[in-house]
XYZ file of C-alpha atoms in Angstrom:
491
model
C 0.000 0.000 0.000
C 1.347 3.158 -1.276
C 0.706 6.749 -0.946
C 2.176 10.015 -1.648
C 3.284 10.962 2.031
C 3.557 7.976 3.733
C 3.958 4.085 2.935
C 2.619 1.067 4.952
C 5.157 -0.882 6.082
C 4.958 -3.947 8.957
C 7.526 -5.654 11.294
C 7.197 -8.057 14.409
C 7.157 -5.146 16.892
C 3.913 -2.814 15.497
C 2.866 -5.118 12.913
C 1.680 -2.668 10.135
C 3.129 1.129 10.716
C 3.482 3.828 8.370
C 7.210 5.702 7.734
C 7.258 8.675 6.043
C 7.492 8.652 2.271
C 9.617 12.194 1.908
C 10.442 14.660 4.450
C 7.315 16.304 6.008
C 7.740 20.128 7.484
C 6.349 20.852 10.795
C 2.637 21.519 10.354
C 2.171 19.442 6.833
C -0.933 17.470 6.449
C 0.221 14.089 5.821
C -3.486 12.390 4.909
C -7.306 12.166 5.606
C -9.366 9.960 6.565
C -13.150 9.179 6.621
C -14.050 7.091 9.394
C -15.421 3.544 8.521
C -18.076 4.012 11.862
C -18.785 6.494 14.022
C -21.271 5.695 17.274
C -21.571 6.201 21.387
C -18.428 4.487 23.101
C -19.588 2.401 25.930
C -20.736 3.575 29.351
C -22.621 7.026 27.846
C -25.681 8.384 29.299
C -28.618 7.897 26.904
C -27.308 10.496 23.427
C -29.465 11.352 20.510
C -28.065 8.936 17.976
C -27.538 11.564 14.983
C -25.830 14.525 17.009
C -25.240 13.053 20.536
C -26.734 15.767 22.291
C -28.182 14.217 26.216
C -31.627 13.237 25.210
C -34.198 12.983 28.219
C -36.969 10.825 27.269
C -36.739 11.693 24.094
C -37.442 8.639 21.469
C -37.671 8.225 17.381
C -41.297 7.422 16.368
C -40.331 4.803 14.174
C -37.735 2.900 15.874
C -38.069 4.286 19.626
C -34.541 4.434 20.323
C -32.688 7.512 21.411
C -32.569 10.901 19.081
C -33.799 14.826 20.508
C -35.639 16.158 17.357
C -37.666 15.472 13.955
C -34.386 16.437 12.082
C -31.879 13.508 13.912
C -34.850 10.851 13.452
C -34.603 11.494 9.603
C -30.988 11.958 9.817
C -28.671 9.411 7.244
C -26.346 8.796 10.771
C -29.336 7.103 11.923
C -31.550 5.954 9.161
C -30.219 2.425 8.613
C -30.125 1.237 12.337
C -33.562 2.622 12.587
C -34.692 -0.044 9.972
C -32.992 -2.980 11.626
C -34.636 -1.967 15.148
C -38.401 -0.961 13.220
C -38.121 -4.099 11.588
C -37.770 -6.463 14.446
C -39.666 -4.081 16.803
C -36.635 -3.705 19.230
C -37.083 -0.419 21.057
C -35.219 0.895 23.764
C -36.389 0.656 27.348
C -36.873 4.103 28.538
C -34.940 4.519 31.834
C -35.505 5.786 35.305
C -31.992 8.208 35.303
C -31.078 9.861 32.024
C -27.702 10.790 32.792
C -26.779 7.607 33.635
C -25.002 5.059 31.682
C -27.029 3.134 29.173
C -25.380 -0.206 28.132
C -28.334 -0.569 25.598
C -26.504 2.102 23.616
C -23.276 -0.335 23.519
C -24.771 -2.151 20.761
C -25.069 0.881 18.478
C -21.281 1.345 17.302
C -20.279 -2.180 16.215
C -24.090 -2.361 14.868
C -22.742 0.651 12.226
C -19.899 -1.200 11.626
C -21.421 -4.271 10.488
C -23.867 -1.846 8.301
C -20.699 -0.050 6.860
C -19.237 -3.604 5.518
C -22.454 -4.705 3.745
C -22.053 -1.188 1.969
C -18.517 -1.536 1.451
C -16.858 -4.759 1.508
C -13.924 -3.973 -0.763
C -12.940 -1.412 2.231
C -13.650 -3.764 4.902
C -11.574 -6.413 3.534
C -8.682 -3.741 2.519
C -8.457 -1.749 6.007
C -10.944 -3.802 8.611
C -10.393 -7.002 8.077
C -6.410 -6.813 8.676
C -6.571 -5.083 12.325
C -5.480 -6.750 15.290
C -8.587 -8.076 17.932
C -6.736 -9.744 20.412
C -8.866 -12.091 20.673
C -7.573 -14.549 23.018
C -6.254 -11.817 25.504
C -9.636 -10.400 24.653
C -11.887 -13.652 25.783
C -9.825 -13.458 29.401
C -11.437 -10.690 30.210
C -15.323 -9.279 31.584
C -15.405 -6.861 28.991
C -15.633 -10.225 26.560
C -18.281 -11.711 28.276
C -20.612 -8.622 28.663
C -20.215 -7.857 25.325
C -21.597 -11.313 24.191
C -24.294 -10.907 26.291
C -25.174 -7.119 25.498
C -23.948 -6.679 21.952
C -23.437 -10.078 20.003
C -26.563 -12.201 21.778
C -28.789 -8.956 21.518
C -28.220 -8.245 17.796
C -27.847 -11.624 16.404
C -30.744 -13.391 18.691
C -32.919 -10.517 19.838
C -32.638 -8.195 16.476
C -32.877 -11.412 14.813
C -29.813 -10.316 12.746
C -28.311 -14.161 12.346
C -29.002 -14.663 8.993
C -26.506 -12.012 8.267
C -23.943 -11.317 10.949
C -22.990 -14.343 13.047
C -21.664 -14.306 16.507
C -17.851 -14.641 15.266
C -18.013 -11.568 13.213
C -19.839 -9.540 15.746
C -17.587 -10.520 18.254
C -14.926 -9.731 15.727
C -16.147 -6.303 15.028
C -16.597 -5.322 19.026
C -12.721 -6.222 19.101
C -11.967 -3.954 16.083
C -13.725 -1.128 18.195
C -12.176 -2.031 21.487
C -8.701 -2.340 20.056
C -8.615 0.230 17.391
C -11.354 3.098 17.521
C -10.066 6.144 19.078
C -12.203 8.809 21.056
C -13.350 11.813 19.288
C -15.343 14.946 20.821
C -18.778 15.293 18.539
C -20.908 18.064 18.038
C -22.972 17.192 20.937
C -20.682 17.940 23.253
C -19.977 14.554 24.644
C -17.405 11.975 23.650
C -17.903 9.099 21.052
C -15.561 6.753 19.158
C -14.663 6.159 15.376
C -12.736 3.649 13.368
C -10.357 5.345 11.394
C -8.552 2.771 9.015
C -5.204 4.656 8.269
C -4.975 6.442 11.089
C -5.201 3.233 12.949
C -2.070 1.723 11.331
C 0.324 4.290 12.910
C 2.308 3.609 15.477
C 2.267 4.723 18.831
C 5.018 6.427 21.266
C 4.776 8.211 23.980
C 6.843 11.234 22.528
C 4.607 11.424 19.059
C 5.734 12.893 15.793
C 2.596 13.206 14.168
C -0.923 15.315 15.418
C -4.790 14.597 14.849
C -7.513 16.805 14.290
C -11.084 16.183 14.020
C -13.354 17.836 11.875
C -17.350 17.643 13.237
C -19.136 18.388 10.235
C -18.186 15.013 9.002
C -16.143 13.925 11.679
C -12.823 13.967 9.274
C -9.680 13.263 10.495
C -6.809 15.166 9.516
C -2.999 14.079 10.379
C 0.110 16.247 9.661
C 3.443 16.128 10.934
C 4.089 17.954 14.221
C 7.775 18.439 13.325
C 9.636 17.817 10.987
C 9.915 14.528 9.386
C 12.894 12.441 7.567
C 11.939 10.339 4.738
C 12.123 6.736 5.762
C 11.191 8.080 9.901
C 7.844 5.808 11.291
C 5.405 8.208 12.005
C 4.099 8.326 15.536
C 0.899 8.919 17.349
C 0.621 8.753 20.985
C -2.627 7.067 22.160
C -2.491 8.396 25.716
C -2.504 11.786 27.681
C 0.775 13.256 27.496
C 0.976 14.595 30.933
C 0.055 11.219 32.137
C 2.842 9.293 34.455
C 4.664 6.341 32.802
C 2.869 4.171 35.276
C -0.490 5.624 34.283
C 0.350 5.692 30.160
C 1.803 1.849 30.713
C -1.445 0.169 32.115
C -3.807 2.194 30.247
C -2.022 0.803 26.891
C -2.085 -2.698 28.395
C -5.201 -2.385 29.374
C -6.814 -0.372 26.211
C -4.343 -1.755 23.284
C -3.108 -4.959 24.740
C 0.552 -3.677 24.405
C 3.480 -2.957 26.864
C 4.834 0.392 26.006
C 8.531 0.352 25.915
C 9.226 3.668 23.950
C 12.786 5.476 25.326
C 10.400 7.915 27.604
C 8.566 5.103 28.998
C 12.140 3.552 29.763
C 14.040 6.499 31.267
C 13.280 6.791 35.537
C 13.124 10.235 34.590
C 11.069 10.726 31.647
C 13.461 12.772 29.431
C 14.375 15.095 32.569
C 10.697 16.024 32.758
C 10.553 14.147 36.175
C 6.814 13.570 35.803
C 6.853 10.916 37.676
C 9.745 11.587 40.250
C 8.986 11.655 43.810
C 11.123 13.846 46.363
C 12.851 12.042 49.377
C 11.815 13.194 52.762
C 14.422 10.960 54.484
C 17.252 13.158 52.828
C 18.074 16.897 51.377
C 17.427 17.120 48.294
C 17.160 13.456 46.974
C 14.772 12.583 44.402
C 13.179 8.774 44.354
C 12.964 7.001 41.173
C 11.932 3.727 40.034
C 14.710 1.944 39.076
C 13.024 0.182 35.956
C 10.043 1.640 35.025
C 9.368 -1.186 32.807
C 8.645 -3.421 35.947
C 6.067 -2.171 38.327
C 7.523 -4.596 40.526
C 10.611 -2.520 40.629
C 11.821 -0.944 43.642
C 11.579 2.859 43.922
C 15.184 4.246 45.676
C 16.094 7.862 46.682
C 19.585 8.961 44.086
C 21.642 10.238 46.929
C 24.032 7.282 47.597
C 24.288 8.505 51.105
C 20.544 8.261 51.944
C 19.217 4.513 50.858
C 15.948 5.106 51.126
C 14.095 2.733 49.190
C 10.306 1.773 48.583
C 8.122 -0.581 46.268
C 6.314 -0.338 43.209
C 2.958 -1.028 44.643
C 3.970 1.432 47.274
C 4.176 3.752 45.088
C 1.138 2.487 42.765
C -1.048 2.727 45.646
C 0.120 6.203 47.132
C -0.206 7.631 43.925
C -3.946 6.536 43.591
C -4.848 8.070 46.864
C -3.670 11.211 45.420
C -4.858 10.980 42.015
C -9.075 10.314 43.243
C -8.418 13.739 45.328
C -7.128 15.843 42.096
C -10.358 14.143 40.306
C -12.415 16.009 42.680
C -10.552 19.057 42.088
C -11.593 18.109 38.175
C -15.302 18.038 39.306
C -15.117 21.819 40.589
C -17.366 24.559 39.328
C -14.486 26.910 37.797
C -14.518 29.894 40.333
C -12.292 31.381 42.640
C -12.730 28.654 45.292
C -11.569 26.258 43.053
C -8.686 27.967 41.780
C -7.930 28.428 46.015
C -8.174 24.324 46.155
C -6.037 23.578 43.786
C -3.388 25.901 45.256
C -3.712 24.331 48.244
C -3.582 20.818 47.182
C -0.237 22.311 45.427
C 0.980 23.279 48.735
C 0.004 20.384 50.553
C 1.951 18.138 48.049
C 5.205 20.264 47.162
C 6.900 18.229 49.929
C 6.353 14.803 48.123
C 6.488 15.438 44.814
C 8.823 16.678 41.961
C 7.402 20.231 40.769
C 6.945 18.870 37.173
C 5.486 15.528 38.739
C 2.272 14.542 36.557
C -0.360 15.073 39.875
C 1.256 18.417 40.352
C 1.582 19.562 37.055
C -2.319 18.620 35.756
C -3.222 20.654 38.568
C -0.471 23.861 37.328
C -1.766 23.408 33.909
C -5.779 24.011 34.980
C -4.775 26.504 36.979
C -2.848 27.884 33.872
C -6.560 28.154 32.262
C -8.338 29.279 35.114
C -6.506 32.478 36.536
C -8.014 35.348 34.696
C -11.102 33.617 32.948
C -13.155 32.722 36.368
C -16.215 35.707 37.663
C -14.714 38.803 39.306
C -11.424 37.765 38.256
C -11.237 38.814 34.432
C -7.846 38.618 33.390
C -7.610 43.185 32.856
C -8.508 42.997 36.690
C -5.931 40.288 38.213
C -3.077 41.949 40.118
C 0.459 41.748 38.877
C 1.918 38.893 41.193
C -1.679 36.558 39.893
C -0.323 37.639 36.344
C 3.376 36.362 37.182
C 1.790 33.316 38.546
C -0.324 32.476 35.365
C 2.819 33.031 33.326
C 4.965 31.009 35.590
C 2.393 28.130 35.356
C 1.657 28.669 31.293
C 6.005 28.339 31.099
C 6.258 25.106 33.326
C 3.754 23.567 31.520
C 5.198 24.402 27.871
C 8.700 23.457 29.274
C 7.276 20.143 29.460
C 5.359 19.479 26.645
C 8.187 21.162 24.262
C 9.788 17.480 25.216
C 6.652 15.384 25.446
C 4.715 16.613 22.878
C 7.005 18.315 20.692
C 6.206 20.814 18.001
C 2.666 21.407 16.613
C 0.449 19.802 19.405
C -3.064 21.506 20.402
C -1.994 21.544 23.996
C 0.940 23.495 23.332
C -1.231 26.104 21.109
C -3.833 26.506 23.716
C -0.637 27.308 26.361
C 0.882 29.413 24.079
C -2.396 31.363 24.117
C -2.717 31.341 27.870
C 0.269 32.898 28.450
C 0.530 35.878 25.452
C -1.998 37.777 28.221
C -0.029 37.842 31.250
C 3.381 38.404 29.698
C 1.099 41.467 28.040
C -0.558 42.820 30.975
C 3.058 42.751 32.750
C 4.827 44.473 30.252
C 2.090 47.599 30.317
C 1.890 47.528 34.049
C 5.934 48.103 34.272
C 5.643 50.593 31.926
C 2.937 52.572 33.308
C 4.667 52.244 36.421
C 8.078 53.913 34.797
C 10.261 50.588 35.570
C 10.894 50.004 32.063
C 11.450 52.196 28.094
C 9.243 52.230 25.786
C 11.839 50.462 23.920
C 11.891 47.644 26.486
C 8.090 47.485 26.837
C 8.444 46.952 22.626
C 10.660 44.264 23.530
C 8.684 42.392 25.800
C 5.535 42.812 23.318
C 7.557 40.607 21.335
C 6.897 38.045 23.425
C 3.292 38.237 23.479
C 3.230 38.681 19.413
C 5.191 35.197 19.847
C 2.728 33.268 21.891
C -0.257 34.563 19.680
C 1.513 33.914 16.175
C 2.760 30.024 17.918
C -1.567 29.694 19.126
C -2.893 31.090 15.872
C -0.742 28.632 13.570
C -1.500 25.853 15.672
C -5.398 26.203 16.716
C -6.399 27.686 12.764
C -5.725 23.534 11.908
C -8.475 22.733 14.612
C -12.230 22.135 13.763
C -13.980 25.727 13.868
C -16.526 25.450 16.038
C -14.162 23.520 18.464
C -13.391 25.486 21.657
C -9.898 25.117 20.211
C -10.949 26.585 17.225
C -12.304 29.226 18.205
C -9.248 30.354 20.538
C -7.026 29.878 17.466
C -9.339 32.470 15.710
C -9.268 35.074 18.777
C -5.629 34.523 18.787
C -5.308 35.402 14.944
C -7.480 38.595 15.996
C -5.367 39.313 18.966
C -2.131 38.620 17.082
C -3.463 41.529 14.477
C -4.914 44.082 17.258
C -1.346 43.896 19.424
C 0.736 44.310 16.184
C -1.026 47.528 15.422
C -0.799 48.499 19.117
C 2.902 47.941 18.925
C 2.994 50.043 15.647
C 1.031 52.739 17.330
C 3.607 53.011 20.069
C-alpha cells in the first residue's frame, strides 16, 4: 500500500506502521481519513443517535430508540439502524436516570460497523479485516463476556440479525472497536468513538511525531506532521494523555491496546528530565526517588543520593499515587470559580513536599490553573493583580517546558498554552511601563513576546475544527495577534 506521504510498512514489533514517504515540514498534512463508523463508546448516558446531544426521554417514532428532534430521526447517521430496530420491533427501554449510563446504547457502534461492511466490503476487507482483535487476551477478560451478552446475543438473537452477521463476526467487530477506535469529541458535546482505518495503522510512542484533528461536520480526520519529518522516519501517534505518568500511560495501553509500552520515555526513571513521575525524598536533602526500571512495576523505587538509601516498592508507590490521584479528580469536578482555583493551590501546597514540581499530579493541577486564573467571575484577566499575572505566566512556562519534550512541536496543547500565556506576559509588560520601571523600547521588547505566543496559538489552533473550543481560541488569537501588532505600531 502506497501513498504520496507515507507508505505502509509492517515488522514483528507494530505489525503494520506507516514511515514517512519524503520529508514532512512541521505543520504538513500528511493524509485524511473518513471514518469507517462512528457511534456512542460504551458507558454514555442515553445520546441522541444523529448529534449526541443528552436526550431525556426523548425517542424516534419509528424505531423508539434515542434521538432529541424530527431532524436527527430522519438523519442518514441514523436511518439504517432505525430499519434494523423498526423491523424487528426492538425499542429501547426508557430509563428511570437519564444521565446515567445506558449499556443498551453499547450495541449501536459495532451495529454501524457491520452496516458499513455490507455497503462496502472492498474497504472492509482492505483496512478492517487486517486489524489486530486480540482475541484470546480479549476472551480473558469481563469486557468479553458482557459484550456477548449485550452486543453479540442482543443483535444476532434478539434483532434477529443471524441470517446475516454471526456471533464470530460480531464478536470480531466489538474487538476492532475495542482495540482500534479512538475517542473523538462530537458536536454534541460529549465523547464518542470512530474507526479510522489509516490512522489506525500508525504507530504509537509516547513522545509522538505526528498530530490529529477532528473535523465535526463530518467527523474527518486530519494528520500532519508535528515536526519535521525524515523520509524513511515511522510516524508516531501517541494514544495516551501526554501529561500522564509512565505508570499511568503503561497500564492504560495494556489495558486499552493490549501492548506494553517500551518507547525510550517510557524507559528512562526520569522521563526525558521532565521528572513527571519523580517523587522527592523526605528521608534526605534534596534526593529525588525514582523507580529503578520503570518497565517493571515490581521494581523498587530508591532515593539517588548514595548517602541516603531510602528505598520503597512499586505497589507502594502504585497505591500512594492513587490516593492522590481520586483527590485531584475532585478538584476536576469543581465549578471553575475562585474557590476552586484556592483548592487547587492548596492541594499544590500540601503536596510540594512529596512530589517533583513537574510531577504529573502536580503539574495537571499547574496546567488548569494555567486556564483558570483570569477567565473565572470577578477575576477577568484586565482585573488580576500583577503577582496573579506572574503566577499564570509562571504556570503557562512550566507547563510548555514540558510538553516542548513530550509533545514536541505542533500539538493543540501546546497552542492553547501558548495562548494562555501571550496575556499575562502582556498585561506585565504595560503595568511596568505605566509604572516607569521600564522604556518604551523595552516594553516593545517584551511585546515581542506576546506577538510570539499569539503567532505560535494562531498557527496551531487555525488547523483545529472551527466550532471547536480550540478553534475558536485559534481564531481570537489570529485577531489578537493583528490588534497587538497595530498596538505595537502605534507606540
Amino acid at each position: 500500500m502506497a501513498f504520496s506521504h507515507y507508505d505502509v510498512l509492517r515488522n514483528d514489533k507494530y505489525g503494520r506502521y506507516l514511515i514517512a514517504k519524503k520529508d514532512l515540514d512541521k505543520g504538513e498534512l500528511i493524509f485524511t481519513d473518513l471514518p469507517f463508523a462512528v457511534g456512542p463508546k460504551p458507558d454514555t448516558p442515553p445520546l441522541c443517535l444523529s448529534c449526541y446531544c443528552p436526550v431525556n426521554n426523548t425517542l424516534c417514532s419509528r424505531c423508539g430508540w434515542p434521538v432529541c428532534n424530527a431532524e436527527c430521526e430522519q438523519s442518514t447517521h441514523h436511518v439504517e439502524e432505525c430499519e434494523v430496530f423498526s423491523n424487528v420491533k426492538v425499542k429501547f427501554q426508557r430509563v428511570d436516570d437519564w444521565t446515567a449510563s445506558a449499556p443498551q446504547l453499547d450495541c449501536i457502534t459495532p451495529l454501524r460497523l457491520l452496516l458499513a461492511k455490507e455497503k462496502d466490503t472492498v474497504r472492509w476487507e482492505e483496512e478492517l479485516e487486517v486489524m489486530e482483535v486480540h482475541t484470546e487476551a480479549r476472551q480473558q477478560r469481563v469486557t468479553w463476556r458482557v459484550d456477548q451478552v449485550n452486543i453479540v446475543d442482543f443483535l444476532v438473537d434478539h434483532c434477529k440479525l443471524g441470517g446475516r452477521f454471526s456471533k464470530e463476526l460480531v464478536q470480531k467487530a466489538c474487538g476492532i472497536l475495542e482495540v482500534n477506535a479512538v475517542e473523538i469529541p462530537s458536536r454534541g458535546g460529549f465523547s464518542i468513538r470512530a474507526i479510522y482505518p489509516r490512522l489506525a495503522i500508525a504507530a504509537h510512542k509516547c513522545v509522538p511525531n505526528i498530530v490529529h484533528t477532528i473535523l465535526q461536520n463530518n467527523y474527518k480526520v486530519e494528520i500532519r506532521a508535528a515536526v519535521p519529518i525524515k523520509k524513511g522516519e515511522a510516524l508516531y501517534l501517541c494514544y495516551t494523555h501526554a501529561l500522564s505518568p509512565t505508570y499511568i500511560r503503561r497500564e492504560y495501553l495494556l489495558e486499552s491496546k493490549f501492548f506494553q509500552c517500551d518507547c525510550p520515555r517510557c524507559a528512562d526513571p526520569t522521563e526525558l528530565s521532565t521528572h513527571l513521575s519523580t517523587l522527592k525524598c523526605n528521608k534526605c536533602d534534596n534526593g529525588i526517588i525514582l523507580s529503578t526500571n520503570p518497565l517493571d512495576n515490581d521494581a523498587q523505587w530508591l532515593c539517588t543520593k548514595k548517602s541516603c538509601g531510602f528505598k520503597t516498592s512499586g505497589g507502594a508507590i502504585c497505591k500512594m499515587l492513587a490516593v492522590v490521584q481520586r483527590e485531584v479528580d475532585q478538584l476536576d469536578a469543581l465549578e471553575p470559580n475562585l474557590q476552586a482555583i484556592e483548592q487547587r493551590e492548596a492541594t499544590i501546597n500540601k503536596y510540594k513536599s512529596i512530589f517533583h514540581p513537574r510531577h504529573s499530579i502536580l503539574l495537571s493541577i499547574k496546567h488548569a490553573l494555567a486556564q483558570l486564573y483570569g477567565r473565572v467571575e470577578n477575576n477577568s484577566i484586565d482585573e488580576l493583580p500583577d503577582f496573579i499575572l506572574e503566577r499564570k505566566a509562571e504556570l503557562c512556562e512550566l507547563v510548555l517546558k514540558t510538553l516542548d519534550i513530550i509533545t514536541p512541536g505542533d500539538s493543540r496543547i501546546r497552542g492553547m498554552m501558548f495562548y494562555e500565556l501571550h496575556a499575562p506576559l502582556m498585561y506585565l509588560a504595560r503595568s511596568k511601563f505605566s509604572a516607569g520601571l521600564i522604556t518604551r523600547e523595552k516594553l516593545k521588547e517584551h511585546l515581542q513576546d506576546s506577538i510570539h505566543c499569539l503567532s505560535e496559538a494562531s498557527t496551531i489552533l487555525s488547523r483545529e475544527d472551527p466550532q471547536s473550543p480550540e478553534g475558536i481560541t485559534g481564531q481570537i488569537a489570529s485577531q489578537c495577534l493583528e490588534q497587538l501588532k497595530a498596538s505595537l505600531e502605534a507606540l
